Amino acid sequence: MKVTKIPGFGNYGIFIDDIDFEHLSPDEWMEIGKLHAKNLVTIIRKANVAPKDISYWTDQWGPRRHSSLMHISKHYPDLKIVKIVELGLRGDDAISPEHQTIIRERFKTKGPGGSQRVTDKKKKNGETTGMFPDGELFWHSNEASNLIFGPGVALLGQENMIGSCTGFLQTADYYENISESFRSELDDMIIIHKWQEGKIHEHIHKDQEELMRLNMAPTNESRIPMVIKSPGGIIGLHYSVNTVWGVEGMSKQESDNLFEKINKQLKTDKYIYDHWYENNNDWLFFDNSIVNHRRLGTVKNRLAYRIQQGYENIEIENYNPYFQKDFADEYHRKIDELREFTRDHLHED
């Protein structure tokens, strides 16, 4: 196994080459997980991993993390989520049209090993079979305005990846490089997040719009501190470009001026790494707390498999991203609620 730093990405990011997953021990994999937690972005090139085995490896670092079904279930307190899904897939009037759409899109894009298909491949009738079917993606982080966002993403390339790019924008070095006074201002800021149509995808896909809205912004408006820490204890900005709307205590114009300032300073080459695929089977693991990602390049029939996960098994400490006590307490409460819901209602393969 060979580990090298990603060039031009500041203090973070590593390439790993020459891993043979057929002979990799659990202890070796956990050591790689701890290394990843300290580097925010880890790219395993030419990974000999079958899609059906994705969850075998990712679950060792931490369970899959998504809360969309829990949010839906709260609208139907008398129904188990299994029944809600069954009715939603059937198109039963007991489930709202919006939730039917979300359930259909979630399950029709389901891939092997508990993953989600990211592809532009379509059925003969023109129906999409994966998320983000075509076009480029703008800077974003997943579950951006969700207090209990999934802290990590694993993306395994599969087909026709060459000629496309997954890019990363890290905020940790930026946070360290700004003045002490501005850093102190950011430490105290609470950001108001909202769903903003057209902020993530250059093409709006009607069928996926409700699913994306629930994933990115489960409530109409949320409050999340600007400065948080990653599972590896790295401090940066939870500055998800696709949902930041305002700063608590500032006018909209003052907020927009601040965001313009940050964008100008942050979106520069020294904080960005764009990974242009040279192999179809690169496996990318990236932080989703203080790192944004994007997609560049349009390649027909591109196919990747994506898992959103927690890092409970490799964290240096019991992860809580928030420094403010009220947010930290609410995070623990909601995480416990999600774990209870997952344990009682979800048994995904």
Short mmCIF file of N, CA and C in Angstrom, two decimals, residues 235-325:
data_model
loop_
_atom_site.label_atom_id
_atom_site.label_comp_id
_atom_site.label_asym_id
_atom_site.label_seq_id
_atom_site.Cartn_x
_atom_site.Cartn_y
_atom_site.Cartn_z
N ILE A 235 -11.11 21.63 12.46
CA ILE A 235 -12.04 22.76 12.54
C ILE A 235 -12.10 23.47 11.20
N GLY A 236 -13.31 23.79 10.77
CA GLY A 236 -13.51 24.50 9.51
C GLY A 236 -14.90 25.09 9.48
N LEU A 237 -15.35 25.45 8.27
CA LEU A 237 -16.66 26.08 8.11
C LEU A 237 -17.68 25.07 7.57
N HIS A 238 -18.85 25.05 8.20
CA HIS A 238 -19.97 24.32 7.61
C HIS A 238 -20.66 25.30 6.67
N TYR A 239 -19.95 25.57 5.59
CA TYR A 239 -20.37 26.60 4.64
C TYR A 239 -20.82 25.90 3.36
N SER A 240 -21.98 25.30 3.43
CA SER A 240 -22.53 24.58 2.29
C SER A 240 -23.12 25.58 1.31
N VAL A 241 -22.41 25.80 0.23
CA VAL A 241 -22.72 26.90 -0.69
C VAL A 241 -24.15 26.82 -1.21
N ASN A 242 -24.70 25.61 -1.28
CA ASN A 242 -26.03 25.45 -1.89
C ASN A 242 -27.18 25.85 -0.97
N THR A 243 -26.95 26.02 0.33
CA THR A 243 -28.07 26.32 1.23
C THR A 243 -27.86 27.56 2.10
N VAL A 244 -26.65 28.09 2.20
CA VAL A 244 -26.46 29.26 3.07
C VAL A 244 -27.31 30.42 2.55
N TRP A 245 -28.08 31.02 3.43
CA TRP A 245 -29.02 32.06 3.03
C TRP A 245 -28.81 33.37 3.78
N GLY A 246 -28.46 33.26 5.06
CA GLY A 246 -28.29 34.47 5.86
C GLY A 246 -27.51 34.19 7.13
N VAL A 247 -27.18 35.24 7.84
CA VAL A 247 -26.49 35.14 9.13
C VAL A 247 -27.41 35.70 10.19
N GLU A 248 -27.61 34.95 11.24
CA GLU A 248 -28.48 35.40 12.32
C GLU A 248 -27.98 36.73 12.88
N GLY A 249 -28.88 37.73 12.97
CA GLY A 249 -28.52 39.04 13.47
C GLY A 249 -28.06 40.01 12.40
N MET A 250 -27.96 39.56 11.16
CA MET A 250 -27.57 40.42 10.04
C MET A 250 -28.74 40.58 9.08
N SER A 251 -28.77 41.69 8.38
CA SER A 251 -29.75 41.86 7.31
C SER A 251 -29.37 40.96 6.15
N LYS A 252 -30.29 40.76 5.21
CA LYS A 252 -30.00 39.93 4.03
C LYS A 252 -28.85 40.53 3.23
N GLN A 253 -28.83 41.86 3.10
CA GLN A 253 -27.76 42.49 2.34
C GLN A 253 -26.41 42.31 3.05
N GLU A 254 -26.39 42.47 4.37
CA GLU A 254 -25.15 42.26 5.13
C GLU A 254 -24.67 40.82 5.00
N SER A 255 -25.63 39.89 5.05
CA SER A 255 -25.28 38.47 4.91
C SER A 255 -24.70 38.19 3.53
N ASP A 256 -25.35 38.71 2.50
CA ASP A 256 -24.88 38.49 1.13
C ASP A 256 -23.49 39.08 0.94
N ASN A 257 -23.23 40.23 1.54
CA ASN A 257 -21.90 40.83 1.44
C ASN A 257 -20.84 39.95 2.10
N LEU A 258 -21.20 39.36 3.24
CA LEU A 258 -20.27 38.46 3.92
C LEU A 258 -20.00 37.22 3.05
N PHE A 259 -21.07 36.62 2.51
CA PHE A 259 -20.89 35.43 1.68
C PHE A 259 -20.06 35.74 0.44
N GLU A 260 -20.25 36.91 -0.12
CA GLU A 260 -19.46 37.31 -1.29
C GLU A 260 -17.97 37.41 -0.92
N LYS A 261 -17.70 37.95 0.25
CA LYS A 261 -16.32 38.05 0.74
C LYS A 261 -15.71 36.66 0.93
N ILE A 262 -16.46 35.78 1.58
CA ILE A 262 -15.95 34.42 1.82
C ILE A 262 -15.75 33.70 0.49
N ASN A 263 -16.71 33.80 -0.41
CA ASN A 263 -16.59 33.12 -1.70
C ASN A 263 -15.33 33.56 -2.44
N LYS A 264 -15.06 34.85 -2.42
CA LYS A 264 -13.90 35.38 -3.13
C LYS A 264 -12.61 34.84 -2.54
N GLN A 265 -12.55 34.72 -1.22
CA GLN A 265 -11.34 34.23 -0.55
C GLN A 265 -11.21 32.71 -0.61
N LEU A 266 -12.35 32.03 -0.54
CA LEU A 266 -12.34 30.58 -0.39
C LEU A 266 -12.22 29.84 -1.71
N LYS A 267 -12.94 30.28 -2.71
CA LYS A 267 -12.98 29.55 -3.98
C LYS A 267 -11.75 29.87 -4.83
N THR A 268 -10.60 29.48 -4.30
CA THR A 268 -9.33 29.68 -4.98
C THR A 268 -8.60 28.35 -5.08
N ASP A 269 -7.62 28.29 -5.95
CA ASP A 269 -6.94 27.02 -6.24
C ASP A 269 -6.34 26.36 -5.02
N LYS A 270 -5.88 27.13 -4.04
CA LYS A 270 -5.18 26.51 -2.91
C LYS A 270 -6.11 25.75 -1.97
N TYR A 271 -7.42 25.94 -2.12
CA TYR A 271 -8.36 25.19 -1.30
C TYR A 271 -9.16 24.17 -2.11
N ILE A 272 -8.83 24.02 -3.39
CA ILE A 272 -9.61 23.17 -4.30
C ILE A 272 -8.74 22.07 -4.89
N TYR A 273 -9.30 20.87 -4.94
CA TYR A 273 -8.69 19.79 -5.73
C TYR A 273 -9.78 19.17 -6.59
N ASP A 274 -9.56 19.18 -7.91
CA ASP A 274 -10.49 18.55 -8.85
C ASP A 274 -9.88 17.23 -9.32
N HIS A 275 -10.56 16.15 -8.99
CA HIS A 275 -10.06 14.81 -9.34
C HIS A 275 -10.65 14.38 -10.68
N TRP A 276 -9.87 14.53 -11.74
CA TRP A 276 -10.28 14.07 -13.07
C TRP A 276 -9.92 12.60 -13.18
N TYR A 277 -10.92 11.78 -13.36
CA TYR A 277 -10.73 10.33 -13.30
C TYR A 277 -9.85 9.83 -14.45
N GLU A 278 -8.86 9.03 -14.09
CA GLU A 278 -8.04 8.31 -15.06
C GLU A 278 -8.34 6.82 -15.03
N ASN A 279 -9.18 6.43 -14.06
CA ASN A 279 -9.60 5.03 -13.91
C ASN A 279 -11.10 5.01 -13.66
N ASN A 280 -11.74 3.94 -14.02
CA ASN A 280 -13.17 3.80 -13.75
C ASN A 280 -13.45 3.37 -12.33
N ASN A 281 -12.46 2.80 -11.64
CA ASN A 281 -12.72 2.19 -10.34
C ASN A 281 -12.01 2.89 -9.20
N ASP A 282 -11.85 4.20 -9.28
CA ASP A 282 -11.37 4.95 -8.10
C ASP A 282 -12.48 5.00 -7.06
N TRP A 283 -12.07 4.86 -5.79
CA TRP A 283 -13.02 4.92 -4.68
C TRP A 283 -12.69 6.15 -3.84
N LEU A 284 -13.60 7.11 -3.81
CA LEU A 284 -13.38 8.39 -3.14
C LEU A 284 -14.15 8.43 -1.82
N PHE A 285 -13.43 8.77 -0.77
CA PHE A 285 -14.04 8.97 0.55
C PHE A 285 -13.81 10.43 0.92
N PHE A 286 -14.90 11.14 1.26
CA PHE A 286 -14.71 12.55 1.55
C PHE A 286 -15.61 13.04 2.67
N ASP A 287 -15.03 13.98 3.41
CA ASP A 287 -15.73 14.63 4.51
C ASP A 287 -16.91 15.44 3.98
N ASN A 288 -17.99 15.43 4.75
CA ASN A 288 -19.19 16.17 4.36
C ASN A 288 -19.57 17.21 5.41
N SER A 289 -18.63 17.50 6.33
CA SER A 289 -18.92 18.48 7.38
C SER A 289 -18.33 19.84 7.05
N ILE A 290 -17.06 19.86 6.61
CA ILE A 290 -16.38 21.13 6.33
C ILE A 290 -15.77 21.14 4.92
N VAL A 291 -16.25 20.23 4.07
CA VAL A 291 -15.79 20.14 2.68
C VAL A 291 -17.00 20.15 1.76
N ASN A 292 -16.95 20.96 0.70
CA ASN A 292 -17.94 20.94 -0.38
C ASN A 292 -17.40 20.07 -1.51
N HIS A 293 -18.29 19.54 -2.34
CA HIS A 293 -17.86 18.81 -3.52
C HIS A 293 -18.69 19.22 -4.73
N ARG A 294 -18.21 18.88 -5.92
CA ARG A 294 -18.89 19.22 -7.16
C ARG A 294 -18.56 18.18 -8.22
N ARG A 295 -19.28 18.27 -9.34
CA ARG A 295 -18.99 17.40 -10.49
C ARG A 295 -18.78 18.27 -11.72
N LEU A 296 -17.70 17.99 -12.43
CA LEU A 296 -17.39 18.66 -13.68
C LEU A 296 -17.31 17.62 -14.79
N GLY A 297 -17.55 18.07 -16.00
CA GLY A 297 -17.45 17.15 -17.15
C GLY A 297 -18.74 16.38 -17.34
N THR A 298 -19.16 16.25 -18.57
CA THR A 298 -20.37 15.51 -18.90
C THR A 298 -19.98 14.29 -19.74
N VAL A 299 -20.19 13.11 -19.18
CA VAL A 299 -19.83 11.86 -19.85
C VAL A 299 -21.06 10.98 -19.93
N LYS A 300 -21.39 10.50 -21.10
CA LYS A 300 -22.58 9.68 -21.29
C LYS A 300 -22.41 8.32 -20.63
N ASN A 301 -23.50 7.87 -19.98
CA ASN A 301 -23.55 6.56 -19.33
C ASN A 301 -22.54 6.42 -18.19
N ARG A 302 -22.20 7.51 -17.58
CA ARG A 302 -21.35 7.48 -16.39
C ARG A 302 -22.12 6.82 -15.25
N LEU A 303 -21.46 5.98 -14.47
CA LEU A 303 -22.12 5.27 -13.37
C LEU A 303 -21.18 5.20 -12.17
N ALA A 304 -21.69 5.64 -11.02
CA ALA A 304 -20.97 5.52 -9.76
C ALA A 304 -21.96 5.09 -8.69
N TYR A 305 -21.43 4.56 -7.60
CA TYR A 305 -22.25 4.14 -6.48
C TYR A 305 -21.84 4.95 -5.24
N ARG A 306 -22.85 5.49 -4.57
CA ARG A 306 -22.61 6.42 -3.47
C ARG A 306 -23.23 5.92 -2.17
N ILE A 307 -22.47 6.06 -1.09
CA ILE A 307 -22.98 5.76 0.26
C ILE A 307 -22.68 6.96 1.15
N GLN A 308 -23.66 7.35 1.93
CA GLN A 308 -23.48 8.41 2.93
C GLN A 308 -23.41 7.74 4.29
N GLN A 309 -22.38 8.07 5.06
CA GLN A 309 -22.14 7.28 6.26
C GLN A 309 -21.68 8.12 7.44
N GLY A 310 -21.72 7.48 8.60
CA GLY A 310 -21.10 8.01 9.79
C GLY A 310 -19.76 7.35 10.01
N TYR A 311 -18.99 7.89 10.94
CA TYR A 311 -17.65 7.35 11.23
C TYR A 311 -17.54 6.93 12.70
N GLU A 312 -18.62 6.41 13.24
CA GLU A 312 -18.64 6.12 14.67
C GLU A 312 -17.51 5.20 15.12
N ASN A 313 -17.06 4.30 14.26
CA ASN A 313 -16.08 3.30 14.67
C ASN A 313 -14.64 3.78 14.56
N ILE A 314 -14.41 4.92 13.91
CA ILE A 314 -13.03 5.40 13.76
C ILE A 314 -12.82 6.78 14.36
N GLU A 315 -13.85 7.33 14.97
CA GLU A 315 -13.72 8.67 15.52
C GLU A 315 -12.73 8.69 16.69
N ILE A 316 -12.01 9.79 16.78
CA ILE A 316 -11.08 9.97 17.88
C ILE A 316 -11.86 10.17 19.18
N GLU A 317 -13.06 10.72 19.07
CA GLU A 317 -13.90 10.95 20.23
C GLU A 317 -15.35 10.71 19.80
N ASN A 318 -16.25 10.71 20.75
CA ASN A 318 -17.67 10.58 20.43
C ASN A 318 -18.08 11.83 19.68
N TYR A 319 -18.25 11.72 18.37
CA TYR A 319 -18.34 12.89 17.51
C TYR A 319 -19.56 13.76 17.79
N ASN A 320 -19.28 15.02 18.01
CA ASN A 320 -20.31 16.06 18.03
C ASN A 320 -19.68 17.27 17.34
N PRO A 321 -20.26 17.72 16.23
CA PRO A 321 -19.61 18.77 15.46
C PRO A 321 -19.66 20.15 16.08
N TYR A 322 -20.51 20.34 17.11
CA TYR A 322 -20.81 21.70 17.57
C TYR A 322 -20.10 22.06 18.87
N PHE A 323 -19.64 23.30 18.95
CA PHE A 323 -18.98 23.81 20.14
C PHE A 323 -19.97 24.45 21.11
N GLN A 324 -21.08 25.01 20.57
CA GLN A 324 -22.07 25.65 21.43
C GLN A 324 -22.94 24.59 22.12
N LYS A 325 -23.14 24.74 23.42
CA LYS A 325 -23.80 23.70 24.20
C LYS A 325 -25.22 23.41 23.71
#
